[in-house]
């Protein structure tokens, strides 16, 4: 009796999570996959016809936006590494007794809605707004200078919006480093710089890896930053998909594009894991 | 103290070997924690000879680690001077000091395999590749880890990690090796095995070892000399035999092994010994070092195995006291008696099981305890 119960316990424990995943992930994914292979229109309805054409159309018409999304996502991720690493390092090693305060301060802006934050940036960066306006009045910037509607604004917005997801895993990895290990390096004739290169950085890599996963994926598929901070030349694939769903109502193309993006990201992630010398992506992320 | 000079060459010759490996000169370390100044080390001086196995022994929190970290360079003394081989290194960072440390938690590099861990120091010192290979290989042989070069630390047992940590430090041929409770995390059997191993390795490489431990038996068996520390100060600095046989202070007597403390008023003093008044029939004679006047209270210590137990008042020039047996414990190789004296003190006596398993006295019996006066010591 108790043996049976012991054997069933793990299944009982994953049941709620399993149901959640089935309803909110598996079902929509299957529906979307099926949609992407249907043909028809909103007025007459869609029928399943193994219509691969949506994939071909999506790729031919929107490959610019796909490539742009990957490039913006990559750029934003790199910026976040450069900005986030010193922040995580500082909190982990110099934060002393106030580490949690600094982490809270880091997260504080992110308690405000994602969209609102982005709109605030739009307001701050607007062509004659509180930042650029005075500078233009003082003649420090030309009158046609703009930040909004440029790739810089979109990439900057992406980098800003997902920053905590980069900093937190890095912080966790750095914070876990035993200070004695750093002393050992110092004892074994390594100076501060060598200790950083040979010990601190390699030991922080699992955190960087997790941070990249957690920021590159949402940044690449994001549409809010491009639509709020961008212009006509900064459209990302997320905007195209949103447009196909809500405006054009071409569900098969929207679904096909979503799947294409998902496939590209998965391939990217596994290639990335391979490059870091690990077969198991999740193992690295969990380490 | 004669042991240190032993390996140091002919007496009187000023060879470089005779410069002490490590000197601490009135070293003080203060920390500020929560706005309060804490003195972790309150003025410690010691001279550690070349090739010596030197232990810092004391209870947790007495300042052993802090003293060692000042030798390694991780902490700067608040006051005082640290010298390595005669050179003042008080403000020299760890990577510029020719000593290496074995950490209590081992502190191995978790992302490197055994080989890379051991080679780390040599590579930082820019030793040529061929020599790195040769020396790392040799060192892994000494610590018996050949064939495990590719293992990561987390794939190894505690004892193996311990040996990697040892190899990683020793391979650099430091002028001194500092070990902070290196066997603390190992189980008893492995610890005893590693104690022997450490002694063997130390003899083999001939490097000065400074060994921190709170385990008195470990310190007694391994060390050439021991500094017994308490509350940031050195209580006694001597060889193991002297520390055990002639504890200088009450603290040392209590901390090392089992010892009995007695106190009494000096009734008669004649030069080098004093006669103490305890019970009316008792006679306690104790050698004294410092001037004691009649009427002074003198504390003395005597080890349980030095005391004889008998039912009759013994003959001869012995110290003797009368008491009542309050406990008898059979411990195989010896019996342990607890004897209550009239004055309230309780004395522990170990009696070797020489003859048979019968005991001299039972609980409740009145007995005489006696010992040679030279086996008792007046405490400072
Ligand atoms: N970094 C520090 N800050 C404040 N107090 C410390 C620090 N390091 C040690 N101490 C204090 O100094 C005393 C001695 O510590 P330590 O040298 O580690 O003792 P041991 O190694 O003998 O156990 C302890 O009371 C400890 O609390
Ligand atoms: Mg300690």
Short mmCIF file of C-alpha atoms and ligand atoms in Angstrom, two decimals, chain B residues 60-61 63-66 104 180-181 212, ligand 2:
data_model
loop_
_atom_site.label_atom_id
_atom_site.label_comp_id
_atom_site.label_asym_id
_atom_site.label_seq_id
_atom_site.Cartn_x
_atom_site.Cartn_y
_atom_site.Cartn_z
CA UNK B 60 37.49 27.68 18.29
CA UNK B 61 37.67 31.47 18.13
CA UNK B 63 42.67 33.50 16.83
CA UNK B 64 44.44 30.59 15.11
CA UNK B 65 43.02 31.26 11.66
CA UNK B 66 43.59 34.99 11.99
CA UNK B 104 40.00 24.10 5.64
CA UNK B 180 44.19 25.51 8.47
CA UNK B 181 42.46 22.57 10.13
CA UNK B 212 46.25 24.93 12.74
MG1 LIG C 2 39.77 28.75 12.36
#
